[in-house]
Amino acid sequence: DSGVTQTPKHLITATGQRVTLRCSPRSGDLSVYWYQQSLDQGLQFLIQYYNGEERAKGNILERFSAQQFPDLHSELNLSSLELGDSALYFCASSARLAGAPSYNEQFFGPGTRLTVL
Amino acid sequence: ILNVEQSPQSLHVQEGDSTNFTCSFPSSNFYALHWYRWETAKSPEALFVMTLNGDEKKKGRISATLNTKEGYSYLYIKGSQPEDSATYLCAFIRNTGNQFYFGTGTSLTVIP
């Protein structure tokens, strides 16, 4: 158990809908990362937050947005869902060392499996 | 598009064999390289974070080296055990933008 929690575990929804995935980082971790893993692709970095602020952006679609709240939990919002958005979405957190968050190992949550029908 | 390549894609070895695989990444704008171990139906688990050219890190029977000038990192497993069976991922972090670029992984199967 990494200490990172994600809810829900599974989500089944229809095209055009909007969903919210939730992540609680390890106690004390200030950085949160979101990743998408589709069947035909490897792990794709979406976005990173550090202490409430967006720190880095990857291949995140405009239909997707994220935020990190003052209690450090994070939410990933996916809207106007398409069949191709079906994937496993991981959240990871890393330690609070200042200056270079990417030097710190990441701890991954169990993931949320999203199925868009 | 930034390419992070891992080779081989998959590997089958006998228990007790030693093995190694490669992660290749751009040699410019290097910031850090992460190695992760990903077992089926579980989450990726961090193995190493490598930051300096010439870094060598070790955790039990697993070790890794880093060459930032030529853009590669090797992961070695000594005396493979069935519990080492997993996909091994590397992630390259560039010094501009702080983004993570994952390779597609090397799938290792250790046959008892």
Tab-separated table of C-alpha atoms in Angstrom:
chain	number	residue	atom	x	y	z
A	1	ASP	CA	0.000	0.000	0.000
A	2	SER	CA	1.589	3.239	-1.218
A	3	GLY	CA	-0.517	5.531	0.959
A	4	VAL	CA	-2.060	7.210	-2.082
A	5	THR	CA	-5.806	6.672	-2.420
A	6	GLN	CA	-7.964	7.082	-5.477
A	7	THR	CA	-11.721	6.994	-5.839
A	8	PRO	CA	-13.675	5.554	-7.425
A	9	LYS	CA	-11.945	2.311	-8.410
A	10	HIS	CA	-14.165	1.806	-11.420
A	11	LEU	CA	-16.374	4.178	-13.343
A	12	ILE	CA	-18.644	3.362	-16.250
A	13	THR	CA	-20.285	6.208	-18.077
A	14	ALA	CA	-21.593	7.255	-21.464
A	15	THR	CA	-20.118	9.417	-24.194
A	16	GLY	CA	-20.673	13.114	-23.678
A	17	GLN	CA	-20.785	12.828	-19.904
A	18	ARG	CA	-18.521	14.427	-17.303
A	19	VAL	CA	-16.774	12.637	-14.445
A	20	THR	CA	-14.510	13.577	-11.556
A	21	LEU	CA	-11.689	11.387	-10.311
A	22	ARG	CA	-10.327	11.989	-6.860
A	23	CYS	CA	-6.874	11.473	-5.391
A	24	SER	CA	-5.538	11.818	-1.862
A	25	PRO	CA	-1.733	11.943	-1.702
A	26	ARG	CA	0.445	10.372	0.971
A	27	SER	CA	0.471	12.298	4.204
A	28	GLY	CA	2.896	15.202	3.861
A	29	ASP	CA	3.382	14.947	0.081
A	30	LEU	CA	2.848	18.256	-1.676
A	31	SER	CA	3.174	17.088	-5.277
A	32	VAL	CA	0.418	15.270	-7.125
A	33	TYR	CA	0.707	13.846	-10.636
A	34	TRP	CA	-1.966	12.472	-12.951
A	35	TYR	CA	-1.331	9.817	-15.602
A	36	GLN	CA	-3.420	8.059	-18.210
A	37	GLN	CA	-2.791	4.541	-19.392
A	38	SER	CA	-4.757	3.492	-22.444
A	39	LEU	CA	-4.686	-0.005	-23.957
A	40	ASP	CA	-2.787	1.075	-27.024
A	41	GLN	CA	-0.429	3.470	-25.302
A	42	GLY	CA	2.025	3.521	-22.446
A	43	LEU	CA	1.764	5.658	-19.364
A	44	GLN	CA	1.063	9.236	-20.405
A	45	PHE	CA	1.806	12.107	-18.062
A	46	LEU	CA	-1.132	14.507	-17.855
A	47	ILE	CA	-0.431	17.162	-15.251
A	48	GLN	CA	1.397	17.914	-12.008
A	49	TYR	CA	0.426	20.092	-9.064
A	50	TYR	CA	2.680	21.265	-6.285
A	51	ASN	CA	1.116	22.703	-3.148
A	52	GLY	CA	-1.985	23.826	-5.000
A	53	GLU	CA	-0.295	25.240	-8.066
A	54	GLU	CA	0.033	23.725	-11.508
A	55	ARG	CA	3.687	22.842	-11.990
A	56	ALA	CA	3.875	20.917	-15.273
A	57	LYS	CA	1.537	19.981	-18.070
A	58	GLY	CA	1.789	16.991	-20.348
A	59	ASN	CA	-0.569	15.540	-22.935
A	60	ILE	CA	-3.720	16.742	-21.246
A	61	LEU	CA	-6.690	17.443	-23.490
A	62	GLU	CA	-8.580	20.702	-23.215
A	63	ARG	CA	-11.655	18.702	-22.169
A	64	PHE	CA	-9.738	17.622	-19.083
A	65	SER	CA	-8.886	19.808	-16.116
A	66	ALA	CA	-7.451	19.271	-12.688
A	67	GLN	CA	-6.945	21.086	-9.449
A	68	GLN	CA	-5.295	20.580	-6.098
A	69	PHE	CA	-7.143	21.792	-3.035
A	70	PRO	CA	-5.778	23.362	0.171
A	71	ASP	CA	-5.951	19.973	1.911
A	72	LEU	CA	-3.722	18.705	-0.954
A	73	HIS	CA	-6.187	16.259	-2.424
A	74	SER	CA	-6.596	16.564	-6.164
A	75	GLU	CA	-9.390	16.064	-8.641
A	76	LEU	CA	-9.197	15.311	-12.342
A	77	ASN	CA	-12.276	16.402	-14.277
A	78	LEU	CA	-12.990	14.779	-17.621
A	79	SER	CA	-15.774	16.255	-19.714
A	80	SER	CA	-17.473	15.578	-23.060
A	81	LEU	CA	-16.217	12.055	-22.731
A	82	GLU	CA	-15.353	10.040	-25.820
A	83	LEU	CA	-14.857	6.320	-26.287
A	84	GLY	CA	-11.118	6.916	-26.559
A	85	ASP	CA	-11.002	8.324	-23.032
A	86	SER	CA	-11.514	4.829	-21.644
A	87	ALA	CA	-8.336	4.152	-19.710
A	88	LEU	CA	-6.752	3.582	-16.351
A	89	TYR	CA	-6.061	6.884	-14.623
A	90	PHE	CA	-3.333	6.935	-12.020
A	91	CYS	CA	-2.517	9.538	-9.454
A	92	ALA	CA	0.905	9.681	-7.816
A	93	SER	CA	2.399	11.840	-5.100
A	94	SER	CA	5.925	12.707	-4.109
A	95	ALA	CA	7.671	14.097	-1.084
A	96	ARG	CA	7.746	17.664	0.043
A	97	LEU	CA	11.434	18.381	-0.499
A	98	ALA	CA	11.714	21.876	-1.854
A	99	GLY	CA	13.354	22.964	-5.062
A	100	ALA	CA	13.231	19.894	-7.306
A	101	PRO	CA	10.111	17.775	-6.936
A	102	SER	CA	11.020	15.616	-9.902
A	103	TYR	CA	14.045	14.287	-8.056
A	104	ASN	CA	11.766	12.550	-5.605
A	105	GLU	CA	10.327	9.115	-6.236
A	106	GLN	CA	6.628	8.955	-6.884
A	107	PHE	CA	4.140	6.792	-5.054
A	108	PHE	CA	1.285	5.623	-7.208
A	109	GLY	CA	-2.305	5.079	-6.212
A	110	PRO	CA	-4.288	1.997	-7.299
A	111	GLY	CA	-5.841	3.811	-10.245
A	112	THR	CA	-9.363	4.495	-11.476
A	113	ARG	CA	-10.558	2.405	-14.403
A	114	LEU	CA	-12.797	4.554	-16.598
A	115	THR	CA	-14.984	2.907	-19.206
A	116	VAL	CA	-16.862	5.121	-21.638
A	117	LEU	CA	-19.679	3.347	-23.499
B	1	ILE	CA	7.595	14.508	-29.883
B	2	LEU	CA	10.143	13.313	-27.374
B	3	ASN	CA	11.088	9.625	-27.625
B	4	VAL	CA	11.996	7.470	-24.687
B	5	GLU	CA	12.732	3.972	-25.878
B	6	GLN	CA	13.122	0.824	-23.902
B	7	SER	CA	14.591	-2.401	-25.155
B	8	PRO	CA	13.896	-5.174	-25.373
B	9	GLN	CA	10.100	-4.974	-25.321
B	10	SER	CA	9.894	-8.307	-23.552
B	11	LEU	CA	12.253	-10.805	-22.079
B	12	HIS	CA	11.946	-14.361	-20.773
B	13	VAL	CA	14.736	-15.640	-18.573
B	14	GLN	CA	15.302	-18.682	-16.407
B	15	GLU	CA	15.354	-18.363	-12.634
B	16	GLY	CA	18.877	-17.572	-11.532
B	17	ASP	CA	19.883	-15.841	-14.761
B	18	SER	CA	21.098	-12.268	-14.682
B	19	THR	CA	19.581	-9.839	-17.129
B	20	ASN	CA	19.667	-6.216	-18.171
B	21	PHE	CA	17.624	-3.817	-20.233
B	22	THR	CA	18.038	-0.358	-21.657
B	23	CYS	CA	16.271	2.975	-21.521
B	24	SER	CA	17.310	5.479	-24.211
B	25	PHE	CA	16.410	9.141	-23.962
B	26	PRO	CA	17.449	12.486	-25.484
B	27	SER	CA	20.914	13.484	-24.333
B	28	SER	CA	20.029	17.166	-24.181
B	29	ASN	CA	18.076	18.985	-21.490
B	30	PHE	CA	18.424	16.126	-19.021
B	31	TYR	CA	16.957	16.674	-15.576
B	32	ALA	CA	16.303	13.254	-14.043
B	33	LEU	CA	15.497	9.649	-14.895
B	34	HIS	CA	13.177	7.433	-12.882
B	35	TRP	CA	12.907	3.639	-12.973
B	36	TYR	CA	9.672	1.928	-11.925
B	37	ARG	CA	8.608	-1.656	-11.475
B	38	TRP	CA	5.028	-2.449	-12.470
B	39	GLU	CA	3.483	-5.780	-11.588
B	40	THR	CA	0.303	-6.886	-13.312
B	41	ALA	CA	-2.855	-5.595	-11.581
B	42	LYS	CA	-0.807	-3.360	-9.279
B	43	SER	CA	0.494	0.213	-9.428
B	44	PRO	CA	3.952	1.267	-10.576
B	45	GLU	CA	6.488	1.199	-7.764
B	46	ALA	CA	9.552	3.447	-7.745
B	47	LEU	CA	12.922	1.742	-7.981
B	48	PHE	CA	15.445	4.502	-8.583
B	49	VAL	CA	15.696	8.218	-9.209
B	50	MET	CA	18.867	9.058	-11.121
B	51	THR	CA	20.101	12.583	-11.551
B	52	LEU	CA	23.834	12.712	-12.264
B	53	ASN	CA	25.873	11.380	-15.146
B	54	GLY	CA	27.688	8.281	-13.939
B	55	ASP	CA	25.139	7.564	-11.207
B	56	GLU	CA	24.960	3.977	-10.092
B	57	LYS	CA	22.189	2.902	-7.773
B	58	LYS	CA	21.493	-0.441	-6.161
B	59	LYS	CA	18.586	-1.995	-4.328
B	60	GLY	CA	19.128	-5.623	-3.426
B	61	ARG	CA	19.714	-7.593	-6.635
B	62	ILE	CA	18.641	-4.699	-8.856
B	63	SER	CA	20.991	-1.944	-9.939
B	64	ALA	CA	20.973	0.859	-12.489
B	65	THR	CA	23.510	3.046	-14.251
B	66	LEU	CA	23.117	6.356	-16.020
B	67	ASN	CA	24.920	7.972	-18.942
B	68	THR	CA	23.413	11.371	-19.647
B	69	LYS	CA	25.986	12.320	-22.286
B	70	GLU	CA	24.948	9.483	-24.575
B	71	GLY	CA	21.368	9.280	-23.339
B	72	TYR	CA	20.922	5.842	-21.843
B	73	SER	CA	20.375	4.032	-18.595
B	74	TYR	CA	20.770	0.323	-17.894
B	75	LEU	CA	18.811	-1.682	-15.366
B	76	TYR	CA	20.432	-4.907	-14.165
B	77	ILE	CA	18.861	-7.766	-12.270
B	78	LYS	CA	21.243	-10.301	-10.783
B	79	GLY	CA	20.026	-13.845	-10.191
B	80	SER	CA	16.461	-13.278	-11.416
B	81	GLN	CA	13.651	-14.708	-9.312
B	82	PRO	CA	10.032	-15.376	-10.350
B	83	GLU	CA	8.934	-12.456	-8.162
B	84	ASP	CA	10.987	-10.148	-10.396
B	85	SER	CA	8.465	-10.777	-13.175
B	86	ALA	CA	6.996	-7.370	-13.986
B	87	THR	CA	7.169	-4.540	-16.474
B	88	TYR	CA	10.067	-2.163	-15.873
B	89	LEU	CA	9.414	1.431	-16.897
B	90	CYS	CA	11.738	4.362	-17.195
B	91	ALA	CA	10.658	8.000	-17.181
B	92	PHE	CA	12.754	10.863	-18.538
B	93	ILE	CA	12.283	14.316	-17.061
B	94	ARG	CA	13.451	17.275	-19.109
B	95	ASN	CA	14.869	20.414	-17.543
B	96	THR	CA	12.377	22.552	-19.414
B	97	GLY	CA	8.747	22.178	-18.410
B	98	ASN	CA	9.307	19.490	-15.775
B	99	GLN	CA	7.281	16.949	-17.755
B	100	PHE	CA	7.601	13.197	-17.430
B	101	TYR	CA	8.081	11.064	-20.549
B	102	PHE	CA	7.632	7.347	-19.990
B	103	GLY	CA	9.031	4.570	-22.122
B	104	THR	CA	6.731	1.707	-23.082
B	105	GLY	CA	8.492	-0.633	-20.697
B	106	THR	CA	10.314	-3.938	-20.754
B	107	SER	CA	8.183	-6.890	-19.739
B	108	LEU	CA	10.252	-9.437	-17.825
B	109	THR	CA	9.098	-12.996	-17.201
B	110	VAL	CA	11.244	-15.182	-14.982
B	111	ILE	CA	10.584	-18.865	-15.541
B	112	PRO	CA	10.994	-21.069	-12.428
